[in-house]
């Protein structure tokens, strides 16, 4: 599989699990890559940063691809967009998100 992450999951200070903040609008094969996209909506009263880990899983739940996407400076009650493109040419994969919310840098 393909792994493209900068930060180990769960490694940041002030981490809050935030799967409920995220939606996946697209998860589909596009040529020799899988493209996923969606939004995050900040439910808090302060600006936040998100780390989204997009995993591509096959039918046996084996990870075929993993990519980190950062969405920074999402203001209170605002929505940010995210997109991932992972160079995996497998078929019949499922996108699964791990979403982490942190206080915005400088906050």
mmCIF file of N, CA and C in Angstrom, residues 3 8 14 23 30 34 42 54 67 80 90 98 105 107:
data_model
loop_
_atom_site.group_PDB
_atom_site.id
_atom_site.type_symbol
_atom_site.label_atom_id
_atom_site.label_comp_id
_atom_site.label_asym_id
_atom_site.label_seq_id
_atom_site.Cartn_x
_atom_site.Cartn_y
_atom_site.Cartn_z
ATOM 1 N N UNK A 3 1.613 4.926 1.822
ATOM 2 C CA UNK A 3 1.444 5.702 3.040
ATOM 3 C C UNK A 3 2.065 7.068 2.833
ATOM 4 N N UNK A 8 2.230 11.263 13.031
ATOM 5 C CA UNK A 8 1.645 9.999 13.477
ATOM 6 C C UNK A 8 0.257 10.272 14.049
ATOM 7 N N UNK A 14 -3.504 18.472 22.540
ATOM 8 C CA UNK A 14 -4.857 19.017 22.523
ATOM 9 C C UNK A 14 -5.804 18.263 21.605
ATOM 10 N N UNK A 23 -17.441 15.014 6.742
ATOM 11 C CA UNK A 23 -18.238 14.272 5.774
ATOM 12 C C UNK A 23 -17.340 13.866 4.612
ATOM 13 N N UNK A 30 -10.069 7.092 -9.916
ATOM 14 C CA UNK A 30 -9.914 8.026 -11.022
ATOM 15 C C UNK A 30 -8.588 7.709 -11.710
ATOM 16 N N UNK A 34 -7.068 6.947 -6.304
ATOM 17 C CA UNK A 34 -8.375 7.118 -5.665
ATOM 18 C C UNK A 34 -8.458 8.536 -5.169
ATOM 19 N N UNK A 42 -16.605 23.056 12.001
ATOM 20 C CA UNK A 42 -16.127 23.332 13.350
ATOM 21 C C UNK A 42 -17.304 23.644 14.280
ATOM 22 N N UNK A 54 -7.004 9.689 5.635
ATOM 23 C CA UNK A 54 -7.867 8.977 4.700
ATOM 24 C C UNK A 54 -7.248 7.606 4.450
ATOM 25 N N UNK A 67 -3.378 8.491 3.648
ATOM 26 C CA UNK A 67 -2.860 9.831 3.389
ATOM 27 C C UNK A 67 -3.394 10.801 4.424
ATOM 28 N N UNK A 80 -14.729 23.823 6.309
ATOM 29 C CA UNK A 80 -13.559 23.766 5.449
ATOM 30 C C UNK A 80 -13.652 22.553 4.545
ATOM 31 N N UNK A 90 -6.010 -0.243 -7.127
ATOM 32 C CA UNK A 90 -6.909 -1.330 -6.741
ATOM 33 C C UNK A 90 -8.355 -0.926 -7.031
ATOM 34 N N UNK A 98 -10.065 8.979 9.759
ATOM 35 C CA UNK A 98 -9.753 9.261 11.152
ATOM 36 C C UNK A 98 -9.604 10.776 11.189
ATOM 37 N N UNK A 105 -3.259 26.606 15.250
ATOM 38 C CA UNK A 105 -1.891 27.053 15.529
ATOM 39 C C UNK A 105 -1.924 28.539 15.887
ATOM 40 N N UNK A 107 -3.294 29.760 18.537
ATOM 41 C CA UNK A 107 -4.437 30.069 19.413
ATOM 42 C C UNK A 107 -4.060 29.806 20.846
#
